[in-house]
């Protein structure tokens, strides 16, 4: 059994190239073969979000706190909450992050492909795209 203590986890700023606003990444990990699992805890301040991206084997997000938004390309924005779990299928272009007024933290889990990749980053989500927000039902 291996335990990594919170106090020993490294926290880094989300790279400006891949994030809009302030996001921090904590406890980034990958597991040795035969496992292909990678992951991290990502915290988004209000208004922060990822760039568009996709995962070759899909991605699971477990929301630890706060309220966030996510969208697939050409899809509507969905709101999610603490305790929710999200699944984005393999190779589906998407983004996720906090709402404009509330922070959000999620645990991101994904697998690497045969080339050792777990994500393909694309262009940033524009303010116009982001501020559309979820549809009111």
PDB file of C-alpha atoms in Angstrom:
ATOM      1  CA  UNK A   1       0.000   0.000   0.000  1.00  0.00           C
ATOM      2  CA  UNK A   2       1.253   3.463  -0.858  1.00  0.00           C
ATOM      3  CA  UNK A   3      -0.131   6.575   0.833  1.00  0.00           C
ATOM      4  CA  UNK A   4       0.699  10.048  -0.400  1.00  0.00           C
ATOM      5  CA  UNK A   5      -0.014  12.592   2.311  1.00  0.00           C
ATOM      6  CA  UNK A   6      -1.726  15.838   1.400  1.00  0.00           C
ATOM      7  CA  UNK A   7       1.159  17.824   2.906  1.00  0.00           C
ATOM      8  CA  UNK A   8       3.569  16.028   0.530  1.00  0.00           C
ATOM      9  CA  UNK A   9       1.589  16.657  -2.649  1.00  0.00           C
ATOM     10  CA  UNK A  10       2.933  19.201  -5.096  1.00  0.00           C
ATOM     11  CA  UNK A  11       0.589  21.972  -6.260  1.00  0.00           C
ATOM     12  CA  UNK A  12       1.239  23.824  -9.519  1.00  0.00           C
ATOM     13  CA  UNK A  13      -0.567  26.602 -11.370  1.00  0.00           C
ATOM     14  CA  UNK A  14      -2.629  25.445 -14.326  1.00  0.00           C
ATOM     15  CA  UNK A  15      -0.572  26.467 -17.379  1.00  0.00           C
ATOM     16  CA  UNK A  16      -1.909  29.640 -19.032  1.00  0.00           C
ATOM     17  CA  UNK A  17      -1.736  27.839 -22.361  1.00  0.00           C
ATOM     18  CA  UNK A  18      -4.415  25.349 -21.202  1.00  0.00           C
ATOM     19  CA  UNK A  19      -6.457  27.321 -18.650  1.00  0.00           C
ATOM     20  CA  UNK A  20      -8.280  30.647 -18.491  1.00  0.00           C
ATOM     21  CA  UNK A  21      -8.294  32.197 -15.016  1.00  0.00           C
ATOM     22  CA  UNK A  22      -6.709  30.768 -11.887  1.00  0.00           C
ATOM     23  CA  UNK A  23      -6.595  26.988 -11.643  1.00  0.00           C
ATOM     24  CA  UNK A  24      -4.285  24.840  -9.518  1.00  0.00           C
ATOM     25  CA  UNK A  25      -3.352  21.196 -10.005  1.00  0.00           C
ATOM     26  CA  UNK A  26      -2.478  19.091  -6.943  1.00  0.00           C
ATOM     27  CA  UNK A  27      -1.250  15.538  -6.531  1.00  0.00           C
ATOM     28  CA  UNK A  28      -0.791  14.752 -10.215  1.00  0.00           C
ATOM     29  CA  UNK A  29      -0.184  11.024 -10.537  1.00  0.00           C
ATOM     30  CA  UNK A  30       0.312   8.183 -12.984  1.00  0.00           C
ATOM     31  CA  UNK A  31       0.540   4.493 -12.254  1.00  0.00           C
ATOM     32  CA  UNK A  32       3.066   1.964 -13.509  1.00  0.00           C
ATOM     33  CA  UNK A  33       2.280  -0.649 -16.174  1.00  0.00           C
ATOM     34  CA  UNK A  34       0.097  -2.525 -16.601  1.00  0.00           C
ATOM     35  CA  UNK A  35      -2.112   0.293 -15.218  1.00  0.00           C
ATOM     36  CA  UNK A  36      -2.748   3.224 -17.549  1.00  0.00           C
ATOM     37  CA  UNK A  37      -4.481   5.426 -14.940  1.00  0.00           C
ATOM     38  CA  UNK A  38      -3.491   9.063 -14.413  1.00  0.00           C
ATOM     39  CA  UNK A  39      -5.158  11.814 -12.451  1.00  0.00           C
ATOM     40  CA  UNK A  40      -5.046  14.913 -10.291  1.00  0.00           C
ATOM     41  CA  UNK A  41      -7.078  17.221  -8.092  1.00  0.00           C
ATOM     42  CA  UNK A  42      -7.880  20.430  -9.962  1.00  0.00           C
ATOM     43  CA  UNK A  43      -9.222  23.565  -8.280  1.00  0.00           C
ATOM     44  CA  UNK A  44     -10.808  26.363 -10.329  1.00  0.00           C
ATOM     45  CA  UNK A  45     -11.398  29.842  -8.923  1.00  0.00           C
ATOM     46  CA  UNK A  46     -14.610  31.567 -10.097  1.00  0.00           C
ATOM     47  CA  UNK A  47     -14.479  32.154 -13.867  1.00  0.00           C
ATOM     48  CA  UNK A  48     -11.594  29.714 -14.417  1.00  0.00           C
ATOM     49  CA  UNK A  49     -11.890  26.911 -16.970  1.00  0.00           C
ATOM     50  CA  UNK A  50      -9.899  24.564 -19.165  1.00  0.00           C
ATOM     51  CA  UNK A  51      -9.215  25.082 -22.846  1.00  0.00           C
ATOM     52  CA  UNK A  52     -11.032  22.786 -25.256  1.00  0.00           C
ATOM     53  CA  UNK A  53      -9.463  19.334 -25.061  1.00  0.00           C
ATOM     54  CA  UNK A  54     -10.136  15.632 -25.493  1.00  0.00           C
ATOM     55  CA  UNK A  55      -8.918  12.401 -23.919  1.00  0.00           C
ATOM     56  CA  UNK A  56      -8.056   9.357 -26.036  1.00  0.00           C
ATOM     57  CA  UNK A  57      -9.637   6.986 -23.495  1.00  0.00           C
ATOM     58  CA  UNK A  58     -12.230   9.338 -21.977  1.00  0.00           C
ATOM     59  CA  UNK A  59     -12.246  11.076 -18.606  1.00  0.00           C
ATOM     60  CA  UNK A  60     -14.076  10.758 -15.285  1.00  0.00           C
ATOM     61  CA  UNK A  61     -14.512  13.831 -13.083  1.00  0.00           C
ATOM     62  CA  UNK A  62     -15.570  13.522  -9.437  1.00  0.00           C
ATOM     63  CA  UNK A  63     -16.692  16.874  -8.056  1.00  0.00           C
ATOM     64  CA  UNK A  64     -15.234  17.413  -4.574  1.00  0.00           C
ATOM     65  CA  UNK A  65     -16.652  20.883  -3.893  1.00  0.00           C
ATOM     66  CA  UNK A  66     -18.389  23.814  -5.488  1.00  0.00           C
ATOM     67  CA  UNK A  67     -20.334  24.300  -8.692  1.00  0.00           C
ATOM     68  CA  UNK A  68     -19.019  23.957 -12.230  1.00  0.00           C
ATOM     69  CA  UNK A  69     -19.894  24.017 -15.897  1.00  0.00           C
ATOM     70  CA  UNK A  70     -18.970  21.702 -18.751  1.00  0.00           C
ATOM     71  CA  UNK A  71     -19.797  21.400 -22.433  1.00  0.00           C
ATOM     72  CA  UNK A  72     -19.103  19.158 -25.374  1.00  0.00           C
ATOM     73  CA  UNK A  73     -18.330  20.771 -28.717  1.00  0.00           C
ATOM     74  CA  UNK A  74     -21.589  21.922 -30.341  1.00  0.00           C
ATOM     75  CA  UNK A  75     -23.461  21.095 -27.145  1.00  0.00           C
ATOM     76  CA  UNK A  76     -25.132  23.048 -24.409  1.00  0.00           C
ATOM     77  CA  UNK A  77     -23.391  23.951 -21.158  1.00  0.00           C
ATOM     78  CA  UNK A  78     -24.306  21.738 -18.195  1.00  0.00           C
ATOM     79  CA  UNK A  79     -24.055  22.711 -14.542  1.00  0.00           C
ATOM     80  CA  UNK A  80     -22.773  20.202 -11.977  1.00  0.00           C
ATOM     81  CA  UNK A  81     -22.387  20.129  -8.207  1.00  0.00           C
ATOM     82  CA  UNK A  82     -20.362  18.755  -5.298  1.00  0.00           C
ATOM     83  CA  UNK A  83     -20.772  14.966  -5.197  1.00  0.00           C
ATOM     84  CA  UNK A  84     -21.609  14.626  -8.907  1.00  0.00           C
ATOM     85  CA  UNK A  85     -19.605  12.398 -11.250  1.00  0.00           C
ATOM     86  CA  UNK A  86     -19.115  13.229 -14.916  1.00  0.00           C
ATOM     87  CA  UNK A  87     -18.012  10.960 -17.757  1.00  0.00           C
ATOM     88  CA  UNK A  88     -16.705  12.384 -21.021  1.00  0.00           C
ATOM     89  CA  UNK A  89     -16.360   9.667 -23.680  1.00  0.00           C
ATOM     90  CA  UNK A  90     -13.121   9.055 -25.575  1.00  0.00           C
ATOM     91  CA  UNK A  91     -12.098  11.652 -28.157  1.00  0.00           C
ATOM     92  CA  UNK A  92     -14.999  14.027 -27.431  1.00  0.00           C
ATOM     93  CA  UNK A  93     -13.908  17.684 -27.504  1.00  0.00           C
ATOM     94  CA  UNK A  94     -15.003  19.384 -24.269  1.00  0.00           C
ATOM     95  CA  UNK A  95     -14.128  21.841 -21.500  1.00  0.00           C
ATOM     96  CA  UNK A  96     -14.939  22.196 -17.809  1.00  0.00           C
ATOM     97  CA  UNK A  97     -14.410  24.682 -15.008  1.00  0.00           C
ATOM     98  CA  UNK A  98     -15.980  26.832 -12.328  1.00  0.00           C
ATOM     99  CA  UNK A  99     -19.004  29.068 -12.805  1.00  0.00           C
ATOM    100  CA  UNK A 100     -18.415  32.827 -13.023  1.00  0.00           C
ATOM    101  CA  UNK A 101     -19.371  33.262  -9.346  1.00  0.00           C
ATOM    102  CA  UNK A 102     -18.438  30.002  -7.586  1.00  0.00           C
ATOM    103  CA  UNK A 103     -15.218  28.012  -7.284  1.00  0.00           C
ATOM    104  CA  UNK A 104     -15.092  24.282  -8.050  1.00  0.00           C
ATOM    105  CA  UNK A 105     -12.699  21.419  -7.314  1.00  0.00           C
ATOM    106  CA  UNK A 106     -12.758  18.064  -9.081  1.00  0.00           C
ATOM    107  CA  UNK A 107     -10.720  14.905  -9.158  1.00  0.00           C
ATOM    108  CA  UNK A 108      -9.850  14.081 -12.771  1.00  0.00           C
ATOM    109  CA  UNK A 109      -9.124  10.464 -13.750  1.00  0.00           C
ATOM    110  CA  UNK A 110      -8.161   9.296 -17.218  1.00  0.00           C
ATOM    111  CA  UNK A 111      -6.035   6.650 -18.914  1.00  0.00           C
ATOM    112  CA  UNK A 112      -3.058   6.969 -21.212  1.00  0.00           C
ATOM    113  CA  UNK A 113      -3.214   5.490 -24.696  1.00  0.00           C
ATOM    114  CA  UNK A 114      -0.624   3.246 -26.360  1.00  0.00           C
ATOM    115  CA  UNK A 115       1.503   6.363 -27.049  1.00  0.00           C
ATOM    116  CA  UNK A 116       1.482   7.452 -23.397  1.00  0.00           C
ATOM    117  CA  UNK A 117      -0.914  10.383 -24.033  1.00  0.00           C
ATOM    118  CA  UNK A 118      -3.874  11.157 -21.783  1.00  0.00           C
ATOM    119  CA  UNK A 119      -5.004  14.515 -23.223  1.00  0.00           C
ATOM    120  CA  UNK A 120      -4.905  16.564 -26.420  1.00  0.00           C
ATOM    121  CA  UNK A 121      -5.162  20.304 -25.784  1.00  0.00           C
ATOM    122  CA  UNK A 122      -6.805  22.694 -28.266  1.00  0.00           C
ATOM    123  CA  UNK A 123      -7.856  26.340 -28.413  1.00  0.00           C
ATOM    124  CA  UNK A 124      -9.124  28.266 -25.405  1.00  0.00           C
ATOM    125  CA  UNK A 125     -12.824  28.608 -24.662  1.00  0.00           C
ATOM    126  CA  UNK A 126     -13.786  32.181 -25.517  1.00  0.00           C
ATOM    127  CA  UNK A 127     -15.530  34.427 -23.000  1.00  0.00           C
ATOM    128  CA  UNK A 128     -18.510  34.493 -25.378  1.00  0.00           C
ATOM    129  CA  UNK A 129     -18.756  30.667 -25.410  1.00  0.00           C
ATOM    130  CA  UNK A 130     -18.287  30.424 -21.640  1.00  0.00           C
ATOM    131  CA  UNK A 131     -20.665  33.205 -20.622  1.00  0.00           C
ATOM    132  CA  UNK A 132     -23.571  31.634 -22.511  1.00  0.00           C
ATOM    133  CA  UNK A 133     -23.961  29.490 -19.392  1.00  0.00           C
ATOM    134  CA  UNK A 134     -26.397  26.635 -19.013  1.00  0.00           C
ATOM    135  CA  UNK A 135     -29.912  26.919 -20.394  1.00  0.00           C
ATOM    136  CA  UNK A 136     -32.551  27.698 -17.789  1.00  0.00           C
ATOM    137  CA  UNK A 137     -35.114  24.881 -17.812  1.00  0.00           C
TER     138      UNK A 137
END
